[in-house]
N, CA, C and O of each residue as an XYZ file, in Angstrom:
740
protein
N     -28.788   -123.174     58.117
C     -28.523   -121.763     57.897
C     -27.545   -121.618     56.728
O     -26.554   -122.342     56.636
N     -27.841   -120.678     55.848
C     -26.995   -120.447     54.674
C     -25.659   -119.834     55.089
O     -25.581   -119.087     56.065
N     -24.631   -120.156     54.348
C     -23.259   -119.741     54.643
C     -23.104   -118.221     54.773
O     -22.318   -117.763     55.603
N     -23.822   -117.436     53.985
C     -23.661   -115.981     53.994
C     -24.863   -115.261     54.616
O     -25.048   -114.063     54.404
N     -25.655   -115.973     55.362
C     -26.829   -115.387     55.995
C     -26.433   -114.175     56.835
O     -25.482   -114.228     57.615
N     -27.172   -113.094     56.664
C     -26.919   -111.869     57.414
C     -25.869   -110.962     56.800
O     -25.690   -109.839     57.271
N     -25.169   -111.407     55.768
C     -24.159   -110.581     55.101
C     -24.830   -109.781     53.974
O     -25.801   -110.231     53.366
N     -24.296   -108.604     53.718
C     -24.770   -107.779     52.611
C     -23.699   -107.742     51.528
O     -22.534   -107.459     51.806
N     -24.101   -108.028     50.296
C     -23.195   -108.035     49.150
C     -23.623   -106.971     48.146
O     -24.789   -106.910     47.757
N     -22.687   -106.143     47.734
C     -22.906   -105.164     46.674
C     -22.308   -105.726     45.397
O     -21.118   -106.038     45.339
N     -23.149   -105.853     44.369
C     -22.708   -106.333     43.061
C     -22.937   -105.209     42.064
O     -24.076   -104.802     41.836
N     -21.858   -104.702     41.466
C     -22.022   -103.669     40.448
C     -22.243   -104.334     39.090
O     -21.750   -105.433     38.837
N     -22.986   -103.658     38.228
C     -23.291   -104.218     36.915
C     -24.124   -105.481     37.034
O     -23.814   -106.500     36.417
N     -25.192   -105.409     37.837
C     -25.944   -106.614     38.209
C     -27.240   -106.817     37.430
O     -28.044   -107.668     37.811
N     -27.469   -106.073     36.360
C     -28.728   -106.210     35.635
C     -28.842   -107.534     34.899
O     -29.922   -108.122     34.849
N     -27.745   -108.010     34.329
C     -27.794   -109.225     33.506
C     -26.415   -109.857     33.480
O     -25.482   -109.373     34.121
N     -26.299   -110.941     32.733
C     -25.008   -111.570     32.482
C     -24.296   -112.016     33.737
O     -24.908   -112.537     34.669
N     -22.991   -111.805     33.746
C     -22.149   -112.267     34.843
C     -22.549   -111.647     36.177
O     -22.587   -112.341     37.193
N     -22.844   -110.365     36.188
C     -23.237   -109.705     37.438
C     -24.470   -110.316     38.053
O     -24.513   -110.539     39.263
N     -25.472   -110.591     37.245
C     -26.697   -111.210     37.754
C     -26.430   -112.640     38.205
O     -26.976   -113.075     39.220
N     -25.602   -113.379     37.472
C     -25.262   -114.752     37.868
C     -24.539   -114.768     39.212
O     -24.812   -115.630     40.047
N     -23.624   -113.827     39.430
C     -22.923   -113.731     40.711
C     -23.920   -113.407     41.821
O     -23.867   -114.000     42.899
N     -24.830   -112.467     41.557
C     -25.845   -112.103     42.546
C     -26.713   -113.310     42.902
O     -27.033   -113.519     44.072
N     -27.090   -114.095     41.909
C     -27.889   -115.297     42.172
C     -27.129   -116.282     43.055
O     -27.709   -116.867     43.969
N     -25.851   -116.468     42.793
C     -25.035   -117.376     43.601
C     -24.918   -116.880     45.040
O     -25.001   -117.666     45.983
N     -24.728   -115.588     45.201
C     -24.656   -115.024     46.550
C     -25.984   -115.182     47.281
O     -26.008   -115.517     48.465
N     -27.087   -114.941     46.577
C     -28.413   -115.107     47.188
C     -28.642   -116.564     47.573
O     -29.196   -116.841     48.636
N     -28.228   -117.488     46.730
C     -28.381   -118.911     47.037
C     -27.599   -119.288     48.295
O     -27.975   -120.220     49.007
N     -26.513   -118.563     48.568
C     -25.720   -118.806     49.780
C     -26.250   -118.012     50.973
O     -25.670   -118.054     52.058
N     -27.361   -117.284     50.769
C     -28.014   -116.578     51.859
C     -27.685   -115.111     52.009
O     -28.190   -114.468     52.929
N     -26.851   -114.552     51.137
C     -26.480   -113.139     51.253
C     -27.630   -112.230     50.832
O     -28.354   -112.519     49.879
N     -27.780   -111.135     51.553
C     -28.658   -110.058     51.128
C     -27.909   -109.267     50.070
O     -26.678   -109.241     50.058
N     -28.659   -108.620     49.179
C     -28.021   -108.027     48.005
C     -28.320   -106.558     47.817
O     -29.428   -106.085     48.066
N     -27.298   -105.850     47.369
C     -27.455   -104.520     46.802
C     -27.058   -104.685     45.344
O     -25.890   -104.900     45.021
N     -28.050   -104.582     44.473
C     -27.826   -104.746     43.039
C     -27.693   -103.377     42.409
O     -28.589   -102.541     42.527
N     -26.580   -103.147     41.744
C     -26.293   -101.857     41.125
C     -26.290   -101.986     39.607
O     -25.888   -103.014     39.061
N     -26.736   -100.946     38.943
C     -26.526   -100.761     37.512
C     -26.860    -99.328     37.168
O     -27.253    -98.554     38.040
N     -26.705    -98.961     35.889
C     -27.068    -97.598     35.474
C     -28.559    -97.357     35.622
O     -28.992    -96.246     35.930
N     -29.338    -98.400     35.401
C     -30.778    -98.366     35.651
C     -31.017    -99.352     36.784
O     -30.589   -100.503     36.706
N     -31.695    -98.912     37.832
C     -31.888    -99.770     39.006
C     -32.510   -101.102     38.597
O     -33.586   -101.119     38.001
N     -31.853   -102.214     38.907
C     -32.358   -103.538     38.520
C     -33.454   -104.042     39.474
O     -33.299   -105.077     40.122
N     -34.552   -103.298     39.545
C     -35.623   -103.615     40.488
C     -36.242   -104.987     40.215
O     -36.542   -105.722     41.156
N     -36.435   -105.341     38.945
C     -37.022   -106.649     38.633
C     -36.118   -107.769     39.118
O     -36.601   -108.753     39.680
N     -34.835   -107.638     38.914
C     -33.892   -108.659     39.377
C     -33.932   -108.753     40.895
O     -33.906   -109.853     41.449
N     -33.994   -107.612     41.572
C     -34.054   -107.613     43.037
C     -35.310   -108.333     43.510
O     -35.252   -109.150     44.429
N     -36.434   -108.035     42.891
C     -37.694   -108.698     43.280
C     -37.621   -110.201     43.047
O     -38.062   -110.981     43.891
N     -37.067   -110.612     41.908
C     -36.932   -112.046     41.598
C     -36.068   -112.764     42.630
O     -36.419   -113.844     43.105
N     -34.934   -112.152     42.972
C     -34.023   -112.789     43.920
C     -34.617   -112.841     45.317
O     -34.414   -113.817     46.038
N     -35.347   -111.807     45.707
C     -36.021   -111.812     47.009
C     -36.991   -112.982     47.087
O     -36.983   -113.746     48.053
N     -37.825   -113.116     46.061
C     -38.844   -114.151     46.122
C     -38.255   -115.543     45.941
O     -38.720   -116.490     46.575
N     -37.258   -115.687     45.102
C     -36.674   -117.009     44.842
C     -35.836   -117.524     46.018
O     -35.885   -118.710     46.343
N     -35.067   -116.631     46.655
C     -34.123   -117.072     47.674
C     -34.475   -116.613     49.091
O     -33.835   -117.041     50.051
N     -35.484   -115.750     49.232
C     -35.875   -115.287     50.561
C     -34.866   -114.361     51.219
O     -34.769   -114.320     52.446
N     -34.112   -113.617     50.413
C     -33.132   -112.666     50.939
C     -33.661   -111.249     50.757
O     -34.604   -111.028     49.997
N     -33.067   -110.309     51.438
C     -33.360   -108.902     51.184
C     -32.563   -108.477     49.958
O     -31.442   -108.941     49.748
N     -33.140   -107.598     49.153
C     -32.438   -107.104     47.971
C     -32.855   -105.669     47.706
O     -34.040   -105.335     47.725
N     -31.879   -104.840     47.463
C     -32.059   -103.422     47.163
C     -31.498   -103.196     45.765
O     -30.453   -103.747     45.420
N     -32.184   -102.391     44.959
C     -31.628   -102.048     43.650
C     -31.289   -100.565     43.622
O     -32.048    -99.730     44.116
N     -30.139   -100.253     43.038
C     -29.630    -98.881     43.021
C     -29.120    -98.553     41.622
O     -28.444    -99.360     40.985
N     -29.456    -97.360     41.162
C     -28.929    -96.845     39.888
C     -27.907    -95.756     40.203
O     -28.234    -94.744     40.823
N     -26.669    -95.974     39.768
C     -25.602    -95.001     39.995
C     -24.664    -95.028     38.796
O     -24.319    -96.095     38.289
N     -24.257    -93.851     38.353
C     -23.265    -93.729     37.282
C     -21.878    -93.830     37.911
O     -21.412    -92.891     38.556
N     -21.226    -94.970     37.720
C     -19.929    -95.206     38.344
C     -18.795    -94.383     37.731
O     -17.664    -94.441     38.214
N     -19.078    -93.629     36.689
C     -18.043    -92.747     36.155
C     -17.945    -91.455     36.959
O     -17.075    -90.623     36.701
N     -18.835    -91.287     37.930
C     -18.890    -90.070     38.751
C     -18.510    -90.402     40.194
O     -19.255    -91.089     40.893
N     -17.361    -89.919     40.634
C     -16.906    -90.209     41.994
C     -17.904    -89.747     43.046
O     -18.131    -90.450     44.030
N     -18.507    -88.568     42.853
C     -19.474    -88.058     43.830
C     -20.675    -88.995     43.950
O     -21.215    -89.168     45.042
N     -21.093    -89.596     42.847
C     -22.222    -90.532     42.884
C     -21.852    -91.808     43.643
O     -22.666    -92.348     44.392
N     -20.632    -92.283     43.448
C     -20.147    -93.463     44.179
C     -20.109    -93.150     45.670
O     -20.570    -93.946     46.489
N     -19.564    -91.998     46.018
C     -19.459    -91.618     47.429
C     -20.838    -91.483     48.062
O     -21.028    -91.893     49.207
N     -21.801    -90.919     47.344
C     -23.161    -90.793     47.878
C     -23.793    -92.172     48.077
O     -24.432    -92.414     49.101
N     -23.622    -93.074     47.114
C     -24.180    -94.422     47.236
C     -23.588    -95.135     48.453
O     -24.325    -95.727     49.241
N     -22.278    -95.082     48.609
C     -21.640    -95.793     49.710
C     -21.999    -95.169     51.060
O     -22.133    -95.883     52.054
N     -22.154    -93.864     51.101
C     -22.590    -93.197     52.327
C     -24.007    -93.645     52.695
O     -24.303    -93.892     53.864
N     -24.871    -93.745     51.693
C     -26.241    -94.218     51.918
C     -26.247    -95.658     52.419
O     -26.997    -95.993     53.336
N     -25.415    -96.512     51.820
C     -25.363    -97.910     52.253
C     -24.791    -98.036     53.655
O     -25.206    -98.912     54.414
N     -23.858    -97.185     54.006
C     -23.323    -97.184     55.358
C     -24.422    -96.806     56.352
O     -24.561    -97.436     57.400
N     -25.202    -95.775     56.019
C     -26.279    -95.341     56.908
C     -27.387    -96.395     57.008
O     -27.911    -96.643     58.094
N     -27.743    -97.011     55.883
C     -28.855    -97.979     55.865
C     -28.479    -99.350     56.390
O     -29.266    -99.991     57.087
N     -27.264    -99.808     56.054
C     -26.892   -101.199     56.329
C     -25.691   -101.337     57.259
O     -25.366   -102.441     57.698
N     -25.044   -100.236     57.555
C     -23.799   -100.318     58.305
C     -22.618   -100.658     57.411
O     -21.530   -100.952     57.907
N     -22.819   -100.620     56.094
C     -21.784   -100.962     55.122
C     -22.084   -102.293     54.466
O     -23.101   -102.926     54.752
N     -21.194   -102.712     53.586
C     -21.354   -104.008     52.920
C     -20.239   -104.944     53.380
O     -19.137   -104.512     53.718
N     -20.554   -106.228     53.383
C     -19.591   -107.251     53.786
C     -18.844   -107.827     52.587
O     -17.707   -108.284     52.700
N     -19.509   -107.792     51.446
C     -18.969   -108.387     50.220
C     -19.118   -107.353     49.112
O     -20.194   -106.784     48.929
N     -18.052   -107.116     48.383
C     -18.067   -106.165     47.272
C     -17.625   -106.891     46.014
O     -16.523   -107.436     45.957
N     -18.483   -106.896     45.011
C     -18.172   -107.494     43.717
C     -18.083   -106.365     42.698
O     -19.104   -105.809     42.297
N     -16.870   -106.025     42.279
C     -16.648   -104.984     41.272
C     -16.735   -105.615     39.892
O     -15.745   -106.115     39.357
N     -17.932   -105.584     39.329
C     -18.216   -106.255     38.063
C     -18.548   -105.287     36.927
O     -18.346   -105.631     35.763
N     -19.045   -104.100     37.228
C     -19.474   -103.170     36.183
C     -18.312   -102.826     35.252
O     -17.163   -102.718     35.679
N     -18.639   -102.657     33.970
C     -17.603   -102.397     32.980
C     -18.202   -101.670     31.784
O     -19.377   -101.844     31.459
N     -17.384   -100.857     31.139
C     -17.729   -100.322     29.822
C     -16.661   -100.794     28.849
O     -15.506   -101.001     29.222
N     -17.060   -100.958     27.613
C     -16.130   -101.405     26.559
C     -16.406   -100.598     25.306
O     -17.554   -100.335     24.949
N     -15.339   -100.218     24.657
C     -15.456    -99.517     23.386
C     -14.517   -100.197     22.398
O     -13.530   -100.818     22.791
N     -14.827   -100.074     21.138
C     -14.039   -100.745     20.101
C     -13.562    -99.721     19.076
O     -14.367    -99.059     18.422
N     -12.242    -99.599     18.947
C     -11.663    -98.712     17.932
C     -10.151    -98.883     17.946
O      -9.566    -99.227     18.973
N      -9.519    -98.641     16.791
C      -8.050    -98.620     16.793
C      -7.566    -97.470     17.683
O      -8.279    -96.486     17.881
N      -6.364    -97.604     18.209
C      -5.832    -96.601     19.135
C      -5.934    -95.191     18.557
O      -6.385    -94.275     19.245
N      -5.523    -95.007     17.306
C      -5.519    -93.646     16.740
C      -6.914    -93.055     16.561
O      -7.057    -91.839     16.434
N      -7.939    -93.898     16.549
C      -9.318    -93.421     16.406
C     -10.085    -93.442     17.717
O     -11.257    -93.067     17.763
N      -9.427    -93.881     18.780
C     -10.118    -94.054     20.055
C     -10.423    -92.695     20.669
O      -9.523    -91.875     20.851
N     -11.672    -92.460     20.984
C     -12.118    -91.186     21.532
C     -11.544    -90.955     22.934
O     -11.640    -91.833     23.792
N     -10.949    -89.779     23.170
C     -10.459    -89.467     24.513
C     -11.565    -89.526     25.565
O     -11.311    -89.892     26.712
N     -12.781    -89.170     25.181
C     -13.910    -89.228     26.120
C     -14.226    -90.671     26.505
O     -14.520    -90.961     27.665
N     -14.164    -91.568     25.532
C     -14.412    -92.984     25.830
C     -13.282    -93.571     26.666
O     -13.528    -94.407     27.536
N     -12.046    -93.146     26.415
C     -10.910    -93.569     27.227
C     -11.130    -93.157     28.685
O     -10.981    -93.969     29.598
N     -11.489    -91.879     28.892
C     -11.713    -91.375     30.248
C     -12.854    -92.118     30.937
O     -12.770    -92.426     32.125
N     -13.922    -92.405     30.190
C     -15.048    -93.145     30.765
C     -14.623    -94.554     31.184
O     -14.996    -95.021     32.260
N     -13.850    -95.227     30.340
C     -13.392    -96.580     30.665
C     -12.509    -96.578     31.909
O     -12.665    -97.436     32.778
N     -11.594    -95.632     32.003
C     -10.759    -95.547     33.207
C     -11.612    -95.289     34.443
O     -11.372    -95.872     35.500
N     -12.603    -94.420     34.309
C     -13.458    -94.080     35.453
C     -14.281    -95.283     35.913
O     -14.306    -95.589     37.105
N     -14.945    -95.961     34.997
C     -15.849    -97.059     35.372
C     -15.077    -98.335     35.686
O     -15.353    -98.994     36.688
N     -14.125    -98.682     34.850
C     -13.464    -99.982     34.964
C     -12.351   -100.023     36.011
O     -12.007   -101.096     36.505
N     -11.792    -98.872     36.349
C     -10.646    -98.868     37.258
C     -10.838    -97.935     38.455
O     -10.648    -98.354     39.597
N     -11.207    -96.690     38.211
C     -11.372    -95.763     39.337
C     -12.557    -96.146     40.215
O     -12.456    -96.065     41.440
N     -13.668    -96.558     39.631
C     -14.829    -96.946     40.438
C     -14.495    -98.095     41.386
O     -14.822    -97.998     42.569
N     -13.858    -99.179     40.931
C     -13.488   -100.221     41.894
C     -12.576    -99.699     43.020
O     -12.735   -100.086     44.178
N     -11.633    -98.828     42.676
C     -10.781    -98.239     43.710
C     -11.621    -97.508     44.752
O     -11.465    -97.734     45.952
N     -12.513    -96.628     44.288
C     -13.335    -95.849     45.221
C     -14.265    -96.748     46.029
O     -14.462    -96.518     47.223
N     -14.833    -97.754     45.401
C     -15.729    -98.664     46.121
C     -14.975    -99.424     47.208
O     -15.481    -99.569     48.321
N     -13.790    -99.902     46.904
C     -12.979   -100.590     47.911
C     -12.604    -99.615     49.023
O     -12.744    -99.924     50.206
N     -12.128    -98.443     48.632
C     -11.716    -97.423     49.609
C     -12.842    -97.110     50.588
O     -12.605    -96.947     51.785
N     -14.058    -97.029     50.080
C     -15.191    -96.647     50.914
C     -15.814    -97.833     51.657
O     -16.455    -97.634     52.689
N     -15.643    -99.040     51.165
C     -16.194   -100.227     51.831
C     -15.298   -100.710     52.964
O     -15.791   -101.284     53.935
N     -14.005   -100.489     52.861
C     -13.050   -101.053     53.828
C     -13.263   -100.629     55.282
O     -13.144   -101.485     56.159
N     -13.563    -99.386     55.595
C     -13.706    -99.049     57.019
C     -14.762    -99.901     57.735
O     -14.517   -100.365     58.848
N     -15.921   -100.112     57.123
C     -16.956   -100.947     57.762
C     -16.514   -102.400     57.828
O     -16.785   -103.083     58.816
N     -15.832   -102.885     56.783
C     -15.326   -104.258     56.811
C     -14.320   -104.426     57.946
O     -14.336   -105.436     58.650
N     -13.455   -103.448     58.121
C     -12.454   -103.525     59.195
C     -13.120   -103.497     60.566
O     -12.691   -104.211     61.473
N     -14.161   -102.682     60.732
C     -14.873   -102.648     62.009
C     -15.502   -104.010     62.315
O     -15.559   -104.421     63.474
N     -15.968   -104.701     61.288
C     -16.609   -106.014     61.468
C     -15.592   -107.159     61.488
O     -15.940   -108.296     61.807
N     -14.361   -106.862     61.152
C     -13.324   -107.896     61.002
C     -13.746   -108.969     60.006
O     -13.488   -110.157     60.199
N     -14.394   -108.528     58.947
C     -14.805   -109.449     57.885
C     -15.038   -108.661     56.612
O     -15.619   -107.576     56.640
N     -14.586   -109.207     55.503
C     -14.881   -108.617     54.210
C     -14.360   -109.492     53.098
O     -13.348   -110.178     53.237
N     -15.076   -109.450     51.990
C     -14.670   -110.161     50.786
C     -14.813   -109.194     49.623
O     -15.893   -108.658     49.372
N     -13.706   -108.978     48.914
C     -13.691   -108.084     47.757
C     -13.304   -108.927     46.546
O     -12.269   -109.594     46.546
N     -14.132   -108.890     45.530
C     -13.855   -109.603     44.281
C     -13.854   -108.578     43.155
O     -14.859   -107.909     42.913
N     -12.728   -108.458     42.473
C     -12.619   -107.590     41.300
C     -12.664   -108.469     40.057
O     -11.896   -109.422     39.934
N     -13.552   -108.150     39.154
C     -13.657   -108.931     37.928
C     -12.593   -108.477     36.934
O     -12.604   -107.346     36.448
N     -11.688   -109.382     36.655
C     -10.719   -109.183     35.596
C     -11.290   -109.786     34.321
O     -12.501   -109.767     34.102
N     -10.429   -110.306     33.503
C     -10.840   -110.883     32.225
C      -9.678   -111.701     31.685
O      -8.553   -111.598     32.176
N      -9.950   -112.496     30.696
C      -8.854   -113.138     29.972
C      -7.913   -112.061     29.424
O      -6.719   -112.296     29.237
N      -8.479   -110.867     29.170
C      -7.674   -109.758     28.655
C      -6.883   -109.056     29.749
O      -6.238   -108.040     29.489
N      -6.922   -109.584     30.967
C      -6.024   -109.101     32.022
C      -4.602   -109.590     31.772
O      -3.647   -109.043     32.323
N      -4.463   -110.618     30.942
C      -3.147   -111.217     30.704
C      -2.751   -111.277     29.238
O      -1.645   -111.709     28.914
N      -3.627   -110.856     28.361
C      -3.294   -110.849     26.932
C      -4.031   -109.708     26.247
O      -4.952   -109.123     26.817
N      -3.634   -109.405     25.059
C      -4.210   -108.259     24.343
C      -4.992   -108.715     23.123
O      -4.866   -109.850     22.662
N      -5.783   -107.818     22.627
C      -6.533   -108.011     21.396
C      -6.633   -106.633     20.728
O      -6.654   -105.607     21.408
N      -6.691   -106.621     19.437
C      -6.744   -105.355     18.697
C      -8.056   -104.619     18.949
O      -9.100   -105.224     19.193
N      -7.966   -103.303     18.880
C      -9.117   -102.397     18.939
C      -9.888   -102.468     20.245
O     -11.091   -102.209     20.271
N      -9.204   -102.819     21.335
C      -9.820   -102.887     22.667
C      -8.899   -102.253     23.708
O      -8.794   -102.757     24.826
N      -8.234   -101.157     23.353
C      -7.219   -100.556     24.214
C      -7.750   -100.244     25.612
O      -7.035   -100.430     26.597
N      -8.986    -99.776     25.709
C      -9.531    -99.416     27.027
C      -9.747   -100.647     27.899
O      -9.393   -100.649     29.078
N     -10.317   -101.672     27.330
C     -10.660   -102.874     28.088
C      -9.393   -103.634     28.502
O      -9.268   -104.044     29.656
N      -8.465   -103.820     27.578
C      -7.222   -104.530     27.888
C      -6.439   -103.780     28.964
O      -5.932   -104.392     29.904
N      -6.340   -102.481     28.830
C      -5.586   -101.681     29.793
C      -6.215   -101.729     31.181
O      -5.519   -101.970     32.167
N      -7.515   -101.502     31.266
C      -8.153   -101.459     32.587
C      -8.228   -102.835     33.228
O      -8.110   -102.951     34.448
N      -8.420   -103.870     32.440
C      -8.473   -105.217     33.022
C      -7.093   -105.697     33.444
O      -6.985   -106.492     34.378
N      -6.042   -105.240     32.788
C      -4.685   -105.531     33.242
C      -4.419   -104.794     34.549
O      -3.851   -105.364     35.480
N      -4.821   -103.545     34.620
C      -4.594   -102.731     35.820
C      -5.386   -103.251     37.014
O      -4.913   -103.147     38.146
N      -6.568   -103.805     36.798
C      -7.371   -104.295     37.923
C      -6.641   -105.427     38.650
O      -6.809   -105.601     39.857
N      -5.832   -106.193     37.918
C      -5.053   -107.258     38.552
C      -3.999   -106.643     39.478
O      -3.816   -107.108     40.603
N      -3.316   -105.616     39.016
C      -2.334   -104.948     39.869
C      -2.970   -104.331     41.094
O      -2.422   -104.423     42.192
N      -4.126   -103.701     40.921
C      -4.828   -103.109     42.049
C      -5.234   -104.191     43.047
O      -5.099   -104.006     44.256
N      -5.725   -105.308     42.546
C      -6.131   -106.409     43.422
C      -4.948   -106.917     44.230
O      -5.072   -107.149     45.433
N      -3.808   -107.091     43.582
C      -2.609   -107.549     44.299
C      -2.231   -106.581     45.417
O      -1.945   -107.001     46.538
N      -2.231   -105.293     45.111
C      -1.836   -104.287     46.104
C      -2.795   -104.290     47.296
O      -2.358   -104.206     48.444
N      -4.076   -104.384     47.031
C      -5.069   -104.409     48.120
C      -4.914   -105.688     48.933
O      -4.943   -105.649     50.163
N      -4.751   -106.814     48.259
C      -4.605   -108.099     48.958
C      -3.412   -108.084     49.901
O      -3.504   -108.587     51.021
N      -2.298   -107.515     49.466
C      -1.106   -107.446     50.313
C      -1.385   -106.575     51.543
O      -1.000   -106.931     52.657
N      -2.054   -105.434     51.340
C      -2.376   -104.555     52.469
C      -3.265   -105.241     53.487
O      -3.153   -104.985     54.686
N      -4.156   -106.118     53.014
C      -5.136   -106.755     53.895
C      -4.711   -108.137     54.375
O      -5.493   -108.829     55.026
N      -3.501   -108.542     54.068
C      -3.061   -109.918     54.324
C      -3.204   -110.354     55.778
O      -3.433   -111.536     56.037
N      -3.080   -109.462     56.706
C      -3.161   -109.845     58.118
C      -4.519   -109.531     58.725
O      -4.645   -109.438     59.946
N      -5.525   -109.370     57.898
C      -6.891   -109.128     58.375
C      -7.768   -110.303     57.953
O      -7.298   -111.240     57.308
N      -9.017   -110.247     58.316
C      -9.992   -111.244     57.858
C     -10.770   -110.694     56.658
O     -11.945   -111.003     56.460
N     -10.085   -109.879     55.873
C     -10.664   -109.310     54.653
C      -9.797   -109.780     53.497
O      -8.573   -109.647     53.531
N     -10.435   -110.329     52.483
C      -9.687   -110.811     51.334
C     -10.026   -109.978     50.101
O     -11.108   -109.400     49.994
N      -9.086   -109.935     49.189
C      -9.305   -109.271     47.908
C      -8.741   -110.184     46.834
O      -7.554   -110.510     46.837
N      -9.602   -110.590     45.919
C      -9.222   -111.500     44.838
C      -9.769   -110.982     43.522
O     -10.670   -110.144     43.486
N      -9.206   -111.497     42.446
C      -9.698   -111.183     41.108
C     -10.118   -112.490     40.450
O      -9.480   -113.527     40.628
N     -11.186   -112.421     39.700
C     -11.623   -113.514     38.850
C     -11.419   -113.056     37.414
O     -11.710   -111.909     37.075
N     -10.920   -113.954     36.570
C     -10.639   -113.601     35.179
C     -11.375   -114.542     34.244
O     -10.771   -115.467     33.700
N     -12.688   -114.321     34.043
C     -13.445   -115.175     33.133
C     -12.934   -115.003     31.697
O     -12.362   -113.973     31.340
N     -13.152   -116.015     30.909
C     -12.784   -115.902     29.517
C     -12.168   -117.089     29.034
O     -11.793   -117.158     27.863
């Protein structure tokens, strides 16, 4: 029996790259998957179902919209009873010097890269607590600890995700729910 058999994992930003690689690893360990992206990653879900024999659902949601996040999580609660594993991987990045950085792009980066993980954790925790099990992984970056020019949104939000992860981990320290950050780079 696979280590994560019967568990449901939500991976945001799962169409390609790191998100898809994480989803593949979870499927290989037996987890059922909810694959999220702006465009529902149906092909990826079908591939993972057939390759690993797990259930997989694909969902398209704009994570810059709190109401859309709340609707998705409410639907997952009704359909699955919630998720056991949450991988906050989705991200937006923009490139510009600070003085030229669009306020709209700044707001979008804060919404997707920082507020969405907060809302997803907030909404996933009640079901995890009822099950006395949960794993939350927030994707940081090498830029969580250092800066680079013309990436104010990415450096700021990836630095903040580390602080958010620490705060959540401390709150959950006496439960069987963990919250960690991975910082690829």
